[in-house]
Amino acid sequence: MFFTFNFFRKKPRVYTKIESHIFGIITELLKVSSTDINVDELGGKYYLSNDEQHFKVTILSNDYVIRLTNTHDSVAEKYDKIFVEDVLKAVKEEKHRRMELVYDSITNSIEKMAERLHNRLIESNEQENQSVRRLETKHVKNKKVNY
């Protein structure tokens, strides 16, 4: 019975040597924060570019083509659908992670700004209340009280 379960288990995907190299290049590019990620979802195009390393990657998801470009060469090849989908998954995950970082940063900035504004309004209200109290006390001091 134990052996039949192993039979149905999905085997891990084994990449060719060139696919492994390309996947390694792309994942290393994704790790570098200076790598820009641009996406054209409708056209099925994904762009990675790192100007510091003079390296660009274009992934055409509809055609399963990956183009690698540096200052000297540009190579475009058609790859296995599953391989390209795995590459796209890594690109999309990194894009999503970066978007979350930006979202969190913007949210934190807005929260801090709102807190500062709130504190300023409280201070302003306190100052106004103090000036009103001063006016009231000055007004009362000038009046004579009859008993």
N, CA, C and O atoms as a DFTB+ gen file, in Angstrom:
588 C
 N C O
     1  1       0.821      -1.189       0.000
     2  2       0.000       0.000       0.000
     3  2       0.867       1.255       0.000
     4  3       0.544       2.224      -0.688
     5  1       1.942       1.255       0.745
     6  2       2.840       2.409       0.848
     7  2       3.446       2.760      -0.508
     8  3       3.625       3.936      -0.827
     9  1       3.760       1.747      -1.298
    10  2       4.402       1.981      -2.584
    11  2       3.466       2.627      -3.598
    12  3       3.921       3.381      -4.459
    13  1       2.190       2.351      -3.514
    14  2       1.261       2.949      -4.464
    15  2       1.155       4.458      -4.260
    16  3       0.970       5.202      -5.223
    17  1       1.271       4.915      -3.005
    18  2       1.232       6.354      -2.767
    19  2       2.456       7.039      -3.360
    20  3       2.343       8.136      -3.906
    21  1       3.609       6.418      -3.263
    22  2       4.815       6.979      -3.874
    23  2       4.690       7.041      -5.387
    24  3       5.256       7.927      -6.027
    25  1       3.961       6.117      -5.946
    26  2       3.773       6.068      -7.386
    27  2       3.001       7.295      -7.876
    28  3       3.293       7.823      -8.949
    29  1       2.025       7.746      -7.102
    30  2       1.190       8.873      -7.508
    31  2       1.792      10.228      -7.148
    32  3       1.308      11.258      -7.619
    33  1       2.814      10.247      -6.341
    34  2       3.414      11.512      -5.941
    35  2       4.071      12.179      -7.157
    36  3       4.735      11.528      -7.963
    37  1       3.868      13.487      -7.260
    38  2       4.411      14.240      -8.385
    39  2       5.932      14.347      -8.252
    40  3       6.455      14.702      -7.196
    41  1       6.608      14.039      -9.320
    42  2       8.069      14.123      -9.314
    43  2       8.482      15.585      -9.439
    44  3       7.851      16.345     -10.174
    45  1       9.525      15.982      -8.734
    46  2       9.974      17.385      -8.857
    47  2      10.493      17.660     -10.260
    48  3      11.063      16.786     -10.913
    49  1      10.286      18.876     -10.704
    50  2      10.700      19.279     -12.049
    51  2      12.215      19.372     -12.100
    52  3      12.842      20.021     -11.263
    53  1      12.789      18.713     -13.092
    54  2      14.242      18.770     -13.289
    55  2      14.496      19.615     -14.528
    56  3      14.012      19.304     -15.617
    57  1      15.267      20.695     -14.348
    58  2      15.579      21.586     -15.456
    59  2      16.806      21.092     -16.199
    60  3      17.653      20.391     -15.646
    61  1      16.879      21.475     -17.466
    62  2      18.094      21.205     -18.227
    63  2      19.198      22.104     -17.677
    64  3      18.942      22.990     -16.861
    65  1      20.395      21.872     -18.121
    66  2      21.526      22.663     -17.639
    67  2      21.349      24.145     -17.992
    68  3      21.596      25.014     -17.156
    69  1      20.927      24.432     -19.212
    70  2      20.740      25.826     -19.638
    71  2      19.574      26.469     -18.882
    72  3      19.652      27.636     -18.497
    73  1      18.487      25.705     -18.668
    74  2      17.366      26.233     -17.901
    75  2      17.799      26.566     -16.473
    76  3      17.413      27.600     -15.926
    77  1      18.589      25.700     -15.883
    78  2      19.093      25.951     -14.525
    79  2      19.924      27.225     -14.479
    80  3      19.802      28.015     -13.543
    81  1      20.774      27.429     -15.492
    82  2      21.592      28.652     -15.549
    83  2      20.709      29.891     -15.683
    84  3      20.907      30.883     -14.983
    85  1      19.744      29.825     -16.579
    86  2      18.861      30.974     -16.802
    87  2      18.027      31.263     -15.557
    88  3      17.862      32.418     -15.165
    89  1      17.504      30.208     -14.941
    90  2      16.731      30.404     -13.713
    91  2      17.617      31.028     -12.638
    92  3      17.170      31.903     -11.896
    93  1      18.855      30.590     -12.550
    94  2      19.808      31.158     -11.587
    95  2      20.084      32.626     -11.864
    96  3      20.115      33.437     -10.938
    97  1      20.283      32.977     -13.130
    98  2      20.531      34.374     -13.507
    99  2      19.344      35.239     -13.103
   100  3      19.511      36.306     -12.513
   101  1      18.153      34.768     -13.427
   102  2      16.950      35.560     -13.155
   103  2      16.722      35.697     -11.653
   104  3      16.389      36.784     -11.182
   105  1      16.893      34.624     -10.897
   106  2      16.692      34.732      -9.453
   107  2      17.742      35.629      -8.811
   108  3      17.439      36.350      -7.861
   109  1      18.958      35.595      -9.310
   110  2      19.991      36.502      -8.777
   111  2      19.650      37.953      -9.108
   112  3      19.828      38.837      -8.270
   113  1      19.165      38.202     -10.318
   114  2      18.737      39.557     -10.685
   115  2      17.604      40.041      -9.783
   116  3      17.572      41.203      -9.380
   117  1      16.677      39.138      -9.474
   118  2      15.537      39.504      -8.633
   119  2      15.959      39.834      -7.207
   120  3      15.290      40.615      -6.531
   121  1      17.046      39.257      -6.747
   122  2      17.527      39.516      -5.391
   123  2      18.108      40.924      -5.246
   124  3      18.151      41.471      -4.144
   125  1      18.553      41.505      -6.358
   126  2      19.194      42.819      -6.332
   127  2      18.116      43.897      -6.415
   128  3      17.304      43.912      -7.340
   129  1      18.122      44.795      -5.433
   130  2      17.072      45.817      -5.377
   131  2      17.157      46.806      -6.539
   132  3      16.167      47.463      -6.861
   133  1      18.320      46.918      -7.168
   134  2      18.451      47.858      -8.289
   135  2      17.905      47.285      -9.599
   136  3      17.926      47.962     -10.628
   137  1      17.424      46.061      -9.567
   138  2      16.802      45.473     -10.756
   139  2      15.359      45.949     -10.839
   140  3      14.569      45.749      -9.917
   141  1      15.031      46.578     -11.954
   142  2      13.662      47.047     -12.182
   143  2      12.827      45.904     -12.744
   144  3      13.293      45.114     -13.564
   145  1      11.586      45.836     -12.282
   146  2      10.643      44.840     -12.789
   147  2       9.462      45.591     -13.382
   148  3       8.774      46.339     -12.686
   149  1       9.233      45.386     -14.674
   150  2       8.093      46.008     -15.347
   151  2       7.253      44.914     -15.982
   152  3       7.773      43.929     -16.507
   153  1       5.948      45.109     -15.922
   154  2       5.032      44.066     -16.379
   155  2       3.995      44.659     -17.320
   156  3       3.408      45.706     -17.046
   157  1       3.782      43.969     -18.432
   158  2       2.681      44.262     -19.335
   159  2       1.808      43.014     -19.335
   160  3       1.957      42.127     -20.175
   161  1       0.878      42.968     -18.356
   162  2       0.035      41.774     -18.180
   163  2      -0.778      41.458     -19.429
   164  3      -0.887      40.298     -19.826
   165  1      -1.351      42.493     -20.052
   166  2      -2.183      42.249     -21.235
   167  2      -1.382      41.662     -22.387
   168  3      -1.852      40.767     -23.090
   169  1      -0.176      42.168     -22.574
   170  2       0.674      41.665     -23.647
   171  2       1.447      40.419     -23.265
   172  3       2.082      39.791     -24.113
   173  1       1.396      40.054     -21.976
   174  2       2.120      38.869     -21.527
   175  2       3.623      39.055     -21.540
   176  3       4.371      38.100     -21.750
   177  1       4.071      40.299     -21.312
   178  2       5.505      40.592     -21.353
   179  2       5.978      41.029     -19.966
   180  3       5.320      41.806     -19.275
   181  1       7.124      40.510     -19.592
   182  2       7.731      40.822     -18.303
   183  2       9.174      41.251     -18.568
   184  3       9.913      40.597     -19.304
   185  1       9.549      42.365     -17.949
   186  2      10.872      42.934     -18.199
   187  2      11.638      43.076     -16.892
   188  3      11.122      43.606     -15.908
   189  1      12.858      42.602     -16.898
   190  2      13.781      42.837     -15.800
   191  2      14.952      43.609     -16.383
   192  3      15.466      43.259     -17.445
   193  1      15.371      44.653     -15.692
   194  2      16.547      45.374     -16.186
   195  2      17.372      45.850     -15.006
   196  3      16.854      46.338     -14.001
   197  1      18.672      45.689     -15.169
   198  2      19.616      46.157     -14.170
   199  2      20.681      46.961     -14.901
   200  3      21.581      46.404     -15.529
   201  1      20.562      48.286     -14.806
   202  2      21.484      49.158     -15.526
   203  2      22.911      49.067     -14.989
   204  3      23.871      49.218     -15.745
   205  1      23.050      48.821     -13.691
   206  2      24.390      48.700     -13.098
   207  2      25.154      47.532     -13.708
   208  3      26.355      47.626     -13.960
   209  1      24.453      46.440     -13.939
   210  2      25.090      45.247     -14.507
   211  2      24.896      45.155     -16.019
   212  3      25.330      44.187     -16.645
   213  1      24.244      46.162     -16.607
   214  2      23.997      46.214     -18.054
   215  2      23.358      44.917     -18.537
   216  3      23.817      44.296     -19.496
   217  1      22.285      44.524     -17.847
   218  2      21.650      43.252     -18.151
   219  2      20.141      43.417     -18.190
   220  3      19.555      44.083     -17.336
   221  1      19.519      42.807     -19.189
   222  2      18.061      42.864     -19.330
   223  2      17.523      41.480     -19.644
   224  3      18.169      40.672     -20.311
   225  1      16.320      41.232     -19.143
   226  2      15.631      39.984     -19.432
   227  2      14.218      40.347     -19.868
   228  3      13.534      41.132     -19.211
   229  1      13.797      39.769     -20.975
   230  2      12.425      39.931     -21.447
   231  2      11.805      38.548     -21.500
   232  3      12.363      37.622     -22.089
   233  1      10.637      38.423     -20.873
   234  2       9.940      37.135     -20.875
   235  2       8.617      37.340     -21.599
   236  3       7.785      38.150     -21.191
   237  1       8.442      36.596     -22.673
   238  2       7.200      36.640     -23.442
   239  2       6.406      35.399     -23.052
   240  3       6.631      34.307     -23.574
   241  1       5.473      35.591     -22.124
   242  2       4.780      34.440     -21.544
   243  2       3.873      33.720     -22.538
   244  3       3.676      32.511     -22.419
   245  1       3.327      34.423     -23.499
   246  2       2.432      33.787     -24.468
   247  2       3.180      32.868     -25.431
   248  3       2.634      31.875     -25.911
   249  1       4.436      33.214     -25.705
   250  2       5.233      32.424     -26.649
   251  2       6.266      31.535     -25.958
   252  3       6.949      30.751     -26.616
   253  1       6.384      31.657     -24.614
   254  2       7.375      30.914     -23.824
   255  2       8.798      31.207     -24.287
   256  3       9.641      30.317     -24.398
   257  1       9.030      32.485     -24.551
   258  2      10.348      32.933     -25.006
   259  2      10.973      33.800     -23.919
   260  3      10.314      34.637     -23.302
   261  1      12.275      33.571     -23.706
   262  2      13.037      34.403     -22.769
   263  2      14.217      34.980     -23.540
   264  3      14.977      34.260     -24.187
   265  1      14.346      36.307     -23.450
   266  2      15.454      36.999     -24.110
   267  2      16.378      37.564     -23.035
   268  3      15.942      38.285     -22.137
   269  1      17.641      37.227     -23.143
   270  2      18.668      37.753     -22.255
   271  2      19.528      38.717     -23.062
   272  3      19.982      38.382     -24.156
   273  1      19.750      39.905     -22.527
   274  2      20.510      40.921     -23.253
   275  2      21.532      41.555     -22.314
   276  3      21.200      41.962     -21.201
   277  1      22.780      41.632     -22.778
   278  2      23.787      42.428     -22.079
   279  2      24.418      43.365     -23.092
   280  3      23.913      43.501     -24.206
   281  1      25.495      44.002     -22.729
   282  2      26.084      45.004     -23.640
   283  2      26.647      44.377     -24.910
   284  3      26.777      45.061     -25.925
   285  1      26.983      43.091     -24.873
   286  2      27.613      42.446     -26.032
   287  2      26.673      41.544     -26.829
   288  3      26.793      41.439     -28.049
   289  1      25.747      40.900     -26.141
   290  2      24.933      39.875     -26.795
   291  2      23.458      40.024     -26.455
   292  3      23.077      40.660     -25.473
   293  1      22.646      39.411     -27.308
   294  2      21.228      39.283     -27.039
   295  2      20.793      37.922     -27.571
   296  3      20.957      37.624     -28.754
   297  1      20.240      37.105     -26.688
   298  2      19.845      35.765     -27.072
   299  2      18.394      35.537     -26.658
   300  3      18.022      35.767     -25.507
   301  1      17.588      35.087     -27.602
   302  2      16.200      34.762     -27.312
   303  2      15.963      33.310     -27.691
   304  3      16.303      32.877     -28.792
   305  1      15.380      32.568     -26.771
   306  2      15.092      31.156     -27.016
   307  2      13.703      30.825     -26.508
   308  3      13.199      31.431     -25.563
   309  1      13.100      29.844     -27.163
   310  2      11.808      29.329     -26.715
   311  2      12.101      28.191     -25.731
   312  3      12.955      27.338     -25.975
   313  1      11.360      28.205     -24.601
   314  2      11.583      27.197     -23.572
   315  2      10.306      26.434     -23.275
   316  3       9.227      26.776     -23.757
   317  1      10.451      25.412     -22.484
   318  2       9.341      24.589     -22.044
   319  2       8.335      25.447     -21.266
   320  3       8.723      26.318     -20.488
   321  1       7.062      25.193     -21.482
   322  2       5.990      25.966     -20.846
   323  2       6.124      25.955     -19.326
   324  3       6.002      27.004     -18.692
   325  1       6.368      24.800     -18.737
   326  2       6.463      24.692     -17.275
   327  2       7.646      25.495     -16.756
   328  3       7.544      26.135     -15.710
   329  1       8.765      25.471     -17.470
   330  2       9.939      26.249     -17.057
   331  2       9.622      27.745     -17.062
   332  3       9.928      28.447     -16.099
   333  1       9.016      28.227     -18.131
   334  2       8.692      29.652     -18.233
   335  2       7.690      30.043     -17.150
   336  3       7.788      31.124     -16.570
   337  1       6.729      29.166     -16.880
   338  2       5.772      29.453     -15.809
   339  2       6.456      29.526     -14.442
   340  3       6.083      30.349     -13.606
   341  1       7.453      28.672     -14.212
   342  2       8.211      28.725     -12.958
   343  2       8.993      30.028     -12.850
   344  3       9.054      30.633     -11.779
   345  1       9.591      30.461     -13.956
   346  2      10.324      31.728     -13.975
   347  2       9.366      32.886     -13.689
   348  3       9.662      33.766     -12.882
   349  1       8.217      32.869     -14.363
   350  2       7.216      33.927     -14.158
   351  2       6.713      33.949     -12.719
   352  3       6.463      35.017     -12.160
   353  1       6.568      32.786     -12.129
   354  2       6.129      32.715     -10.735
   355  2       7.134      33.441      -9.840
   356  3       6.738      34.200      -8.956
   357  1       8.421      33.215     -10.061
   358  2       9.457      33.880      -9.266
   359  2       9.421      35.393      -9.487
   360  3       9.556      36.163      -8.536
   361  1       9.239      35.816     -10.731
   362  2       9.185      37.244     -11.051
   363  2       7.960      37.891     -10.390
   364  3       8.066      38.959      -9.788
   365  1       6.813      37.244     -10.505
   366  2       5.581      37.791      -9.929
   367  2       5.660      37.855      -8.405
   368  3       5.188      38.819      -7.801
   369  1       6.251      36.840      -7.782
   370  2       6.397      36.847      -6.321
   371  2       7.271      38.003      -5.873
   372  3       6.958      38.668      -4.885
   373  1       8.364      38.254      -6.584
   374  2       9.244      39.365      -6.209
   375  2       8.566      40.706      -6.459
   376  3       8.694      41.628      -5.653
   377  1       7.854      40.818      -7.562
   378  2       7.112      42.055      -7.850
   379  2       6.094      42.317      -6.746
   380  3       5.961      43.443      -6.268
   381  1       5.380      41.269      -6.346
   382  2       4.386      41.390      -5.276
   383  2       5.050      41.777      -3.953
   384  3       4.538      42.629      -3.228
   385  1       6.181      41.156      -3.641
   386  2       6.906      41.468      -2.403
   387  2       7.330      42.936      -2.389
   388  3       7.200      43.618      -1.372
   389  1       7.831      43.410      -3.509
   390  2       8.260      44.811      -3.597
   391  2       7.068      45.763      -3.467
   392  3       7.163      46.811      -2.828
   393  1       5.957      45.386      -4.076
   394  2       4.762      46.228      -3.981
   395  2       4.275      46.295      -2.537
   396  3       3.832      47.350      -2.085
   397  1       4.349      45.182      -1.810
   398  2       3.963      45.179      -0.402
   399  2       4.868      46.101       0.408
   400  3       4.398      46.811       1.297
   401  1       6.177      46.091       0.103
   402  2       7.107      46.974       0.809
   403  2       6.754      48.433       0.569
   404  3       6.749      49.240       1.499
   405  1       6.462      48.764      -0.677
   406  2       6.077      50.142      -1.013
   407  2       4.766      50.499      -0.327
   408  3       4.629      51.589       0.229
   409  1       3.804      49.584      -0.366
   410  2       2.513      49.813       0.274
   411  2       2.700      50.043       1.777
   412  3       2.131      50.975       2.346
   413  1       3.501      49.185       2.411
   414  2       3.747      49.336       3.855
   415  2       4.429      50.659       4.152
   416  3       4.102      51.321       5.138
   417  1       5.374      51.049       3.309
   418  2       6.081      52.310       3.496
   419  2       5.126      53.500       3.369
   420  3       5.162      54.430       4.176
   421  1       4.289      53.454       2.361
   422  2       3.315      54.542       2.159
   423  2       2.335      54.584       3.326
   424  3       2.021      55.657       3.840
   425  1       1.858      53.427       3.739
   426  2       0.928      53.356       4.864
   427  2       1.559      53.932       6.124
   428  3       0.925      54.703       6.844
   429  1       2.814      53.556       6.391
   430  2       3.507      54.087       7.570
   431  2       3.661      55.594       7.480
   432  3       3.465      56.297       8.471
   433  1       4.009      56.098       6.306
   434  2       4.158      57.548       6.127
   435  2       2.840      58.269       6.374
   436  3       2.808      59.304       7.039
   437  1       1.763      57.725       5.844
   438  2       0.442      58.344       6.024
   439  2       0.059      58.319       7.501
   440  3      -0.448      59.309       8.030
   441  1       0.301      57.187       8.169
   442  2      -0.030      57.085       9.588
   443  2       0.762      58.100      10.416
   444  3       0.207      58.745      11.305
   445  1       2.044      58.239      10.126
   446  2       2.873      59.205      10.861
   447  2       2.409      60.631      10.594
   448  3       2.338      61.451      11.510
   449  1       2.095      60.922       9.334
   450  2       1.621      62.253       8.984
   451  2       0.295      62.546       9.682
   452  3       0.096      63.646      10.198
   453  1      -0.597      61.583       9.702
   454  2      -1.891      61.762      10.370
   455  2      -1.705      61.967      11.872
   456  3      -2.398      62.779      12.485
   457  1      -0.773      61.231      12.456
   458  2      -0.500      61.383      13.888
   459  2       0.052      62.780      14.186
   460  3      -0.364      63.425      15.149
   461  1       0.989      63.240      13.356
   462  2       1.545      64.595      13.552
   463  2       0.454      65.653      13.407
   464  3       0.384      66.590      14.201
   465  1      -0.388      65.503      12.401
   466  2      -1.483      66.444      12.181
   467  2      -2.441      66.442      13.371
   468  3      -2.872      67.496      13.838
   469  1      -2.763      65.261      13.847
   470  2      -3.650      65.135      14.999
   471  2      -3.034      65.830      16.223
   472  3      -3.715      66.569      16.934
   473  1      -1.758      65.587      16.453
   474  2      -1.082      66.236      17.589
   475  2      -1.056      67.753      17.435
   476  3      -1.231      68.474      18.417
   477  1      -0.843      68.239      16.233
   478  2      -0.841      69.689      15.998
   479  2      -2.231      70.279      16.253
   480  3      -2.359      71.358      16.831
   481  1      -3.262      69.565      15.818
   482  2      -4.626      70.040      16.067
   483  2      -4.930      70.089      17.561
   484  3      -5.556      71.033      18.042
   485  1      -4.488      69.080      18.282
   486  2      -4.685      69.071      19.740
   487  2      -3.958      70.258      20.370
   488  3      -4.522      70.968      21.202
   489  1      -2.698      70.469      19.966
   490  2      -1.926      71.604      20.489
   491  2      -2.603      72.925      20.148
   492  3      -2.692      73.818      20.990
   493  1      -3.075      73.045      18.923
   494  2      -3.741      74.273      18.484
   495  2      -5.009      74.516      19.298
   496  3      -5.271      75.641      19.724
   497  1      -5.792      73.466      19.512
   498  2      -7.007      73.594      20.328
   499  2      -6.672      73.988      21.758
   500  3      -7.364      74.811      22.357
   501  1      -5.611      73.401      22.308
   502  2      -5.202      73.748      23.671
   503  2      -4.774      75.208      23.752
   504  3      -5.096      75.907      24.713
   505  1      -4.045      75.664      22.732
   506  2      -3.607      77.068      22.709
   507  2      -4.811      77.997      22.602
   508  3      -4.864      79.028      23.274
   509  1      -5.774      77.639      21.764
   510  2      -6.982      78.453      21.628
   511  2      -7.764      78.490      22.942
   512  3      -8.254      79.542      23.351
   513  1      -7.877      77.338      23.596
   514  2      -8.579      77.277      24.876
   515  2      -7.876      78.125      25.930
   516  3      -8.535      78.785      26.734
   517  1      -6.553      78.113      25.934
   518  2      -5.807      78.927      26.897
   519  2      -6.023      80.411      26.628
   520  3      -6.197      81.192      27.563
   521  1      -6.014      80.807      25.353
   522  2      -6.219      82.219      25.043
   523  2      -7.649      82.639      25.381
   524  3      -7.869      83.768      25.817
   525  1      -8.624      81.748      25.186
   526  2     -10.002      82.062      25.567
   527  2     -10.089      82.200      27.084
   528  3     -10.765      83.102      27.580
   529  1      -9.416      81.322      27.829
   530  2      -9.431      81.409      29.293
   531  2      -8.792      82.715      29.758
   532  3      -9.273      83.352      30.695
   533  1      -7.707      83.105      29.097
   534  2      -7.050      84.367      29.468
   535  2      -7.983      85.544      29.244
   536  3      -8.083      86.446      30.075
   537  1      -8.672      85.519      28.094
   538  2      -9.620      86.596      27.807
   539  2     -10.725      86.616      28.850
   540  3     -11.107      87.684      29.328
   541  1     -11.242      85.446      29.207
   542  2     -12.313      85.379      30.197
   543  2     -11.837      85.871      31.558
   544  3     -12.564      86.591      32.243
   545  1     -10.635      85.494      31.953
   546  2     -10.137      85.917      33.267
   547  2      -9.836      87.401      33.273
   548  3     -10.060      88.070      34.282
   549  1      -9.333      87.929      32.172
   550  2      -9.084      89.369      32.105
   551  2     -10.398      90.124      32.181
   552  3     -10.473      91.169      32.827
   553  1     -11.398      89.630      31.552
   554  2     -12.705      90.275      31.543
   555  2     -13.307      90.266      32.952
   556  3     -13.891      91.261      33.381
   557  1     -13.171      89.181      33.652
   558  2     -13.725      89.064      34.996
   559  2     -12.960      89.961      35.969
   560  3     -13.578      90.557      36.852
   561  1     -11.662      90.075      35.838
   562  2     -10.855      90.880      36.753
   563  2     -11.238      92.356      36.678
   564  3     -11.187      93.056      37.690
   565  1     -11.612      92.827      35.523
   566  2     -11.945      94.232      35.356
   567  2     -13.319      94.586      35.907
   568  3     -13.591      95.757      36.170
   569  1     -14.176      93.613      36.084
   570  2     -15.510      93.875      36.584
   571  2     -15.486      93.985      38.109
   572  3     -14.732      93.291      38.791
   573  1     -16.315      94.858      38.609
   574  2     -16.464      94.949      40.069
   575  2     -17.658      94.120      40.452
   576  3     -18.688      94.124      39.778
   577  1     -17.504      93.415      41.535
   578  2     -18.575      92.556      41.992
   579  2     -19.295      93.226      43.135
   580  3     -18.666      93.657      44.101
   581  1     -20.602      93.320      43.037
   582  2     -21.414      93.905      44.103
   583  2     -21.978      92.796      44.963
   584  3     -22.496      91.799      44.461
   585  1     -21.869      92.990      46.307
   586  2     -22.422      92.007      47.225
   587  2     -23.674      92.492      47.825
   588  3     -24.285      91.789      48.631
